[in-house]
PDB file of C-alpha atoms and ligand atoms in Angstrom:
ATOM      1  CA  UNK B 140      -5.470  14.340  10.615  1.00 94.00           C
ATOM      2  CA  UNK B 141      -2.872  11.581  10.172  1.00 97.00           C
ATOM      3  CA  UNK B 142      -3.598   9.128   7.052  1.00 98.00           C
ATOM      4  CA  UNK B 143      -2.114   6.286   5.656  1.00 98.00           C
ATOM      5  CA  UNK B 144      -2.525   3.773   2.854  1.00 98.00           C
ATOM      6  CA  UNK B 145      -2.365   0.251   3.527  1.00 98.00           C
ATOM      7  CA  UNK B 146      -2.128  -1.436  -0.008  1.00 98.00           C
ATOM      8  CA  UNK B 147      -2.573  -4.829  -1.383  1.00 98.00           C
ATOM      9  CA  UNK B 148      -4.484  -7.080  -3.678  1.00 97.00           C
ATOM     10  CA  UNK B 149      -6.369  -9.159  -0.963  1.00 98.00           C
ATOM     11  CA  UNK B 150      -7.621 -11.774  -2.404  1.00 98.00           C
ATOM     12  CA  UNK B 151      -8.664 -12.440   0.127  1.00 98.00           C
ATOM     13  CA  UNK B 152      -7.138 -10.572   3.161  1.00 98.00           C
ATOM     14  CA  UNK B 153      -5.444 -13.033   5.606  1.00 97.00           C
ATOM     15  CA  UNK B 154      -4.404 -12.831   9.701  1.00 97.00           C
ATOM     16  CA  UNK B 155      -0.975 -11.493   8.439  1.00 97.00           C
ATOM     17  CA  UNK B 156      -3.049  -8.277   6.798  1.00 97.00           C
ATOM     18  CA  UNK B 157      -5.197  -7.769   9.358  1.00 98.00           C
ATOM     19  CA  UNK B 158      -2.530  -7.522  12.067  1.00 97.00           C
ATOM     20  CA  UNK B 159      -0.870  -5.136  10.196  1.00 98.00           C
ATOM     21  CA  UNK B 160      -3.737  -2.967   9.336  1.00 98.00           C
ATOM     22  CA  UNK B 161      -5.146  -3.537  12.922  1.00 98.00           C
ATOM     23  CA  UNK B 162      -1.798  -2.356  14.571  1.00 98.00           C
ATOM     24  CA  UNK B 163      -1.485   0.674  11.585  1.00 98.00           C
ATOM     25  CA  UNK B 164      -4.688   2.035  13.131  1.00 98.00           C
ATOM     26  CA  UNK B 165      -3.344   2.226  16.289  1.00 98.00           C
ATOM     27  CA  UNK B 166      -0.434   4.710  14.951  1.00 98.00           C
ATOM     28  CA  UNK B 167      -2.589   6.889  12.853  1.00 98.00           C
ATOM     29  CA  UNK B 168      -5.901   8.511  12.885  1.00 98.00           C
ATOM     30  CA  UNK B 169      -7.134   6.884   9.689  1.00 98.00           C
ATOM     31  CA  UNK B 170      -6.147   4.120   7.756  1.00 98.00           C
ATOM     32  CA  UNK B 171      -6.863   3.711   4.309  1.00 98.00           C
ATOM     33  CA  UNK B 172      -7.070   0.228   3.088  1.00 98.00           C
ATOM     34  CA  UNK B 173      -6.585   0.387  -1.005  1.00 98.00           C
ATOM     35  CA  UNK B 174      -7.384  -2.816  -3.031  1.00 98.00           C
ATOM     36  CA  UNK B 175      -5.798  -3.262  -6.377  1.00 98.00           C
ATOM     37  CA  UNK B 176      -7.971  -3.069  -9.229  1.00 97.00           C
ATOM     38  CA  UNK B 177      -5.762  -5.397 -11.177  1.00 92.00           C
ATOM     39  CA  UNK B 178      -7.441  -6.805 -14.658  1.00 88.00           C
ATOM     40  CA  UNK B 179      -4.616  -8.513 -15.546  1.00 89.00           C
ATOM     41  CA  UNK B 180      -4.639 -10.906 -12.927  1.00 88.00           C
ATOM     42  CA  UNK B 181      -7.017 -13.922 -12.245  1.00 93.00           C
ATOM     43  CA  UNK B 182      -8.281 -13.699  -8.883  1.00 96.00           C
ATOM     44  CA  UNK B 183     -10.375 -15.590  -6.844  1.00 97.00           C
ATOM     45  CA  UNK B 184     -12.752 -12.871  -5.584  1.00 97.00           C
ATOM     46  CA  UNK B 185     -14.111  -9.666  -6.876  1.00 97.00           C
ATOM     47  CA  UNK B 186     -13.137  -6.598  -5.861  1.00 97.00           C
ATOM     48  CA  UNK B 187     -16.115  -5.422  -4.597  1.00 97.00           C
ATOM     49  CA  UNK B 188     -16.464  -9.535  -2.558  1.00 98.00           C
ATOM     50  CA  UNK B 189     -12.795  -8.633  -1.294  1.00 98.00           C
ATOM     51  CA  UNK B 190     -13.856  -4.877  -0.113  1.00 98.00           C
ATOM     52  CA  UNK B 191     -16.557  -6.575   1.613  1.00 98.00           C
ATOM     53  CA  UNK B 192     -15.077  -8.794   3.489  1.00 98.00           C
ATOM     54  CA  UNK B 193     -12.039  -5.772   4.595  1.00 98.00           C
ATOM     55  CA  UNK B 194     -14.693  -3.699   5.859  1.00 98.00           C
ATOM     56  CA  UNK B 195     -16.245  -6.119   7.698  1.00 98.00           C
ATOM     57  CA  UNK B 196     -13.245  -7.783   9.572  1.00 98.00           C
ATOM     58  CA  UNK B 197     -11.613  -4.060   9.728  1.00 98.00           C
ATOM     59  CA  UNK B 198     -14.920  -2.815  11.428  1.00 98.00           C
ATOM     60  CA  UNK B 199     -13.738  -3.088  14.880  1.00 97.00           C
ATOM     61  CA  UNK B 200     -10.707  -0.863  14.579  1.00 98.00           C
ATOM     62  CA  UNK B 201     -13.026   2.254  13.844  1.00 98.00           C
ATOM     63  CA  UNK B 202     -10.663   4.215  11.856  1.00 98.00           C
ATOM     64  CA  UNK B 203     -10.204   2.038   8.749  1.00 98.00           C
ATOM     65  CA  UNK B 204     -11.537   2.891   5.330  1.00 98.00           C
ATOM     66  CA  UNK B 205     -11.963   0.633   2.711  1.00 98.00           C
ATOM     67  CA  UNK B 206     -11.141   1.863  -0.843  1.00 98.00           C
ATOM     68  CA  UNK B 207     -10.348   0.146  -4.640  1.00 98.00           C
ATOM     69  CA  UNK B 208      -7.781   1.919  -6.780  1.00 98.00           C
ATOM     70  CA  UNK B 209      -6.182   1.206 -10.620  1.00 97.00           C
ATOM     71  CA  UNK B 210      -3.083   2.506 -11.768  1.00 97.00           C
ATOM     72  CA  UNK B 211      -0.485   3.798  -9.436  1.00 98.00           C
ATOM     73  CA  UNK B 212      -0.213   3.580  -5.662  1.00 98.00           C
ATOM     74  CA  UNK B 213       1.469   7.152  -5.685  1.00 98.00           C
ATOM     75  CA  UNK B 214      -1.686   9.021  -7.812  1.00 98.00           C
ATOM     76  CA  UNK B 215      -4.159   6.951  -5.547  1.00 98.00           C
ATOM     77  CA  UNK B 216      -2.275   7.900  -2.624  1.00 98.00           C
ATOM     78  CA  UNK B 217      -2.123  11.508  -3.929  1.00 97.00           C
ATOM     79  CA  UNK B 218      -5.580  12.231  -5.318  1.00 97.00           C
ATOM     80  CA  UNK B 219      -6.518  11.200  -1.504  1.00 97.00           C
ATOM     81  CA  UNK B 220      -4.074  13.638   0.409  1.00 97.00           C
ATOM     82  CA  UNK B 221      -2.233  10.515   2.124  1.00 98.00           C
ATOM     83  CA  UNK B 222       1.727  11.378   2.382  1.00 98.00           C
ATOM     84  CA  UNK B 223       2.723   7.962   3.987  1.00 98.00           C
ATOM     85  CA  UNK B 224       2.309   4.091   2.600  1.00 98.00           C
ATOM     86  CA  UNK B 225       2.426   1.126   5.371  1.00 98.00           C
ATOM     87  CA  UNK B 226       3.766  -2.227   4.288  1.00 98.00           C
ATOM     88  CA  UNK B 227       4.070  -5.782   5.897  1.00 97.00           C
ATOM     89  CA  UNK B 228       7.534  -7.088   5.716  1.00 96.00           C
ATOM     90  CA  UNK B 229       7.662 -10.850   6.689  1.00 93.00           C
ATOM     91  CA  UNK B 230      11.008 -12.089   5.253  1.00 89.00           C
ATOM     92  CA  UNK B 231      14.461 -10.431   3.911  1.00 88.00           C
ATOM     93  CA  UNK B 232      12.886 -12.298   0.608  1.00 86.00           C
ATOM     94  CA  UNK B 233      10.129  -9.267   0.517  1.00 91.00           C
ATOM     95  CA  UNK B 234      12.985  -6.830   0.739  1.00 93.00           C
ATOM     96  CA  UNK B 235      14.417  -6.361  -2.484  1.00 94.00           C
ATOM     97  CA  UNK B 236      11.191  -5.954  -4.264  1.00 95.00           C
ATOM     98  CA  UNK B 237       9.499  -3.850  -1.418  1.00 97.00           C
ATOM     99  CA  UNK B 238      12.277  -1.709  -1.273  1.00 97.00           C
ATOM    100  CA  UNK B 239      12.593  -0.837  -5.134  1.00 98.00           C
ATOM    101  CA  UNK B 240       9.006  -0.010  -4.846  1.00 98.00           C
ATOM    102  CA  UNK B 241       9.059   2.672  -2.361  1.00 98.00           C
ATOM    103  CA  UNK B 242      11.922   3.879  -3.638  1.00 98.00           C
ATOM    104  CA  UNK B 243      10.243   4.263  -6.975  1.00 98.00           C
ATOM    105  CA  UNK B 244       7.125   5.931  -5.434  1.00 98.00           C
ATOM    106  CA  UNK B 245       9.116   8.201  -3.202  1.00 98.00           C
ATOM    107  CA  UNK B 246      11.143   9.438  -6.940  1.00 98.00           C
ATOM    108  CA  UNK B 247       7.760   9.460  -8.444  1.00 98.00           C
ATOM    109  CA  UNK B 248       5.923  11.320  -5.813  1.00 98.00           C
ATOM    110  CA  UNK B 249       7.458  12.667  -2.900  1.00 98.00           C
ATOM    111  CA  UNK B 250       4.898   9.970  -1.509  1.00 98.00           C
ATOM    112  CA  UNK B 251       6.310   7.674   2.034  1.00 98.00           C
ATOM    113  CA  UNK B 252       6.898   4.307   2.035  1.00 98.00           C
ATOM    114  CA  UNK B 253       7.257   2.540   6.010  1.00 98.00           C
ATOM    115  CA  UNK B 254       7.619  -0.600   6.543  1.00 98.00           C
ATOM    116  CA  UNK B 255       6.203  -2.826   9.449  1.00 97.00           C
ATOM    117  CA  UNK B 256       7.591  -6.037  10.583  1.00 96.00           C
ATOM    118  CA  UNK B 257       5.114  -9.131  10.552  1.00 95.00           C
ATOM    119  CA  UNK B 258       4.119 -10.663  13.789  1.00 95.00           C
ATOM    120  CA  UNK B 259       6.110 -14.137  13.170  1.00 94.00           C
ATOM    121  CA  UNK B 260       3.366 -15.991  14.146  1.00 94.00           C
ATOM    122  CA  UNK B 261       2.339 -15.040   9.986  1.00 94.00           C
ATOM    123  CA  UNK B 262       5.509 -14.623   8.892  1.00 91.00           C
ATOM    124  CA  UNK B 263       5.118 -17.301   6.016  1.00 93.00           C
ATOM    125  CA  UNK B 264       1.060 -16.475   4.998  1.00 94.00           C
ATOM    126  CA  UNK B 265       0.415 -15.339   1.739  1.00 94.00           C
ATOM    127  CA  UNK B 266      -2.790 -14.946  -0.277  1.00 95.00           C
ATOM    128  CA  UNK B 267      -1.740 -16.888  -2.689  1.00 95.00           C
ATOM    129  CA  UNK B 268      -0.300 -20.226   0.039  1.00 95.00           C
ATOM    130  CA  UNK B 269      -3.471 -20.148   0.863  1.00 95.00           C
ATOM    131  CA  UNK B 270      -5.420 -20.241  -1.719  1.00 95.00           C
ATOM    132  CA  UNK B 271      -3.488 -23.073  -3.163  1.00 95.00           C
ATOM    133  CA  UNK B 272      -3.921 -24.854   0.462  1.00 96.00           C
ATOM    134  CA  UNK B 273      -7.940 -24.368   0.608  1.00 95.00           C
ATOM    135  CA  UNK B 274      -7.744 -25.785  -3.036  1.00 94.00           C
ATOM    136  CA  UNK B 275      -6.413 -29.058  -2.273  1.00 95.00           C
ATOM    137  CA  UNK B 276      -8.521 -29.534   1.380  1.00 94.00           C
ATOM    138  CA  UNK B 277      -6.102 -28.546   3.633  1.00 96.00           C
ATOM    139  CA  UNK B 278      -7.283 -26.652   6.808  1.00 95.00           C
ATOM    140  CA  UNK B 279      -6.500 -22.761   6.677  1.00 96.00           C
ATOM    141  CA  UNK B 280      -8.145 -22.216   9.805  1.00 95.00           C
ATOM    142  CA  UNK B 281      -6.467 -19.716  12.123  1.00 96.00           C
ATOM    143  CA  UNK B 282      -4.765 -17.971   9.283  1.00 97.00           C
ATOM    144  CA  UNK B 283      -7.678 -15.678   8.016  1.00 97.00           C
ATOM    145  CA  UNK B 284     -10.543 -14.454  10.215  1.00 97.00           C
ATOM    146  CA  UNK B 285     -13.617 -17.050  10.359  1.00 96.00           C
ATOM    147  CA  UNK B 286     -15.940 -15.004   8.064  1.00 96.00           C
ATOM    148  CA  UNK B 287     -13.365 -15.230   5.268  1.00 97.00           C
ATOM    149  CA  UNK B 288     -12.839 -19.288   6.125  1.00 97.00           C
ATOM    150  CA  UNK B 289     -16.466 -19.470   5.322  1.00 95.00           C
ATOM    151  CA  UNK B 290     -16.185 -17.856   2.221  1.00 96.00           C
ATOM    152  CA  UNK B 291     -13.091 -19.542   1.266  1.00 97.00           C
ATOM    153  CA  UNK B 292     -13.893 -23.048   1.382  1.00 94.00           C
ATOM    154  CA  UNK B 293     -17.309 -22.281  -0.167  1.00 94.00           C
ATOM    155  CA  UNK B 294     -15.687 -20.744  -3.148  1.00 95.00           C
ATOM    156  CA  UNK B 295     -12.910 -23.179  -3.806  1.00 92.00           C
ATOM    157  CA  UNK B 296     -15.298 -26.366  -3.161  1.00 84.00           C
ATOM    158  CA  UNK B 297     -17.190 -24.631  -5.631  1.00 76.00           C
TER     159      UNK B 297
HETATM  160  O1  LIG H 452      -0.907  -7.633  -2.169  1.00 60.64           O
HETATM  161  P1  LIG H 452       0.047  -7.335  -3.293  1.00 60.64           P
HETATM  162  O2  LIG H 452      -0.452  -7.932  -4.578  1.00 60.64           O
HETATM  163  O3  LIG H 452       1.460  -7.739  -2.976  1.00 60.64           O
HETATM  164  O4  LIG H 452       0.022  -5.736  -3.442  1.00 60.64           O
HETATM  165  C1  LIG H 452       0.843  -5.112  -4.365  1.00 60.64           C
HETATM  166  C2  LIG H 452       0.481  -3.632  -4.554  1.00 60.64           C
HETATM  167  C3  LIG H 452      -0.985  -3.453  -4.828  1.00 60.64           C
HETATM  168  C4  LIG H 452       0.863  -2.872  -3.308  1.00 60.64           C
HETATM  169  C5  LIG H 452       1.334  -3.161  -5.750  1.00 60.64           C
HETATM  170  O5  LIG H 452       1.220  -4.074  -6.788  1.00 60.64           O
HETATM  171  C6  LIG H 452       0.927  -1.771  -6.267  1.00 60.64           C
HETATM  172  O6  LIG H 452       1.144  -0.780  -5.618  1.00 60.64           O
HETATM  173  N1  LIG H 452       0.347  -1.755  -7.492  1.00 60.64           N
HETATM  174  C7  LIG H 452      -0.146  -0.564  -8.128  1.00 60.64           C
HETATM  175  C8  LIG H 452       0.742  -0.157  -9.325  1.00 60.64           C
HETATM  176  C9  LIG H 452       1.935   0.623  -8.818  1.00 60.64           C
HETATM  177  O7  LIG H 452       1.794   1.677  -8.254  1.00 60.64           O
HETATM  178  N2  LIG H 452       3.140   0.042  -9.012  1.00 60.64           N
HETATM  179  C10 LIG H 452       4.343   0.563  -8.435  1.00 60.64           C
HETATM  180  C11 LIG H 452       5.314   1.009  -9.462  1.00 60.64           C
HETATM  181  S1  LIG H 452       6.820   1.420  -8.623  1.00 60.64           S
END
């Protein structure tokens, strides 16, 4: 069985994610979505409200798991028998971080790192654009699927 590991933080997971993992499950017979644990970092949903929300808009695609990790990608990846990481590139900005990254992981662990071009049409999404967007009022919709609008503007209206 072919595996991979789709990871991220997705808080919360946007069009740009999805069309990556969506197209990733295409290539392989399971993807693995892995959401950072990360307690150093504010976020604006739990892990378990972001999990929720992946499974649901990843249902479709049949093959997708939805799992939370801490600490490294690599032991994740490892502990779960997964050889190969997927990653989004949208801009030569992503590059030089992206690329030290899997570099790293592949030193640390033998462990894959290939990278998938973004469909342009969400080349400039992030998590974190749109967050600040939804914050002030402006209209995010179109950039994450409708379920996670909802739960957007609910959260940041307060
Ligand atoms: O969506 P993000 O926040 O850009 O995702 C980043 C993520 C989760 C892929 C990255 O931060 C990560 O792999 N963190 C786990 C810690 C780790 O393995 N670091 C790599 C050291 S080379």
């Amino acid at each position: 069985m072919r595996r991979v590991v789709c990871p991220g933080s997705f808080d919360p997971v946007t069009n740009g994610h999805l069309d990556i993992i969506g197209r990733t499950s295409r290539l392989y017979d399971e993807v693995v979505v892995a959401v950072l644990i990360n307690i150093e970092k504010t976020s604006l949903f739990t892990v378990e409200e972001r999990i929720d929300m992946l499974q649901a808009v990843t249902k479709e695609y049949g093959n997708v798991r939805v799992e939370k990790f801490h600490g490294l990608l690599v032991d994740f990846a490892r502990e779960q028998g997964i050889p190969t990481i997927v990653k989004g590139l949208r801009a030569v900005s992503d590059f030089d971080y992206e690329l030290q990254m899997a570099q790293l992981n592949y030193r640390m662990s033998g462990v894959e790192t290939l990278f998938m071009s973004t469909n342009p049409e969400y080349s400039f999404l992030s998590s974190s654009r749109l967050k600040e967007i939804a914050r002030y009022g402006g209209d995010v919709s179109g950039l994450v699927p409708d379920l996670v609008l909802e739960l957007l503007v609910e959260r940041v209206r307060g």
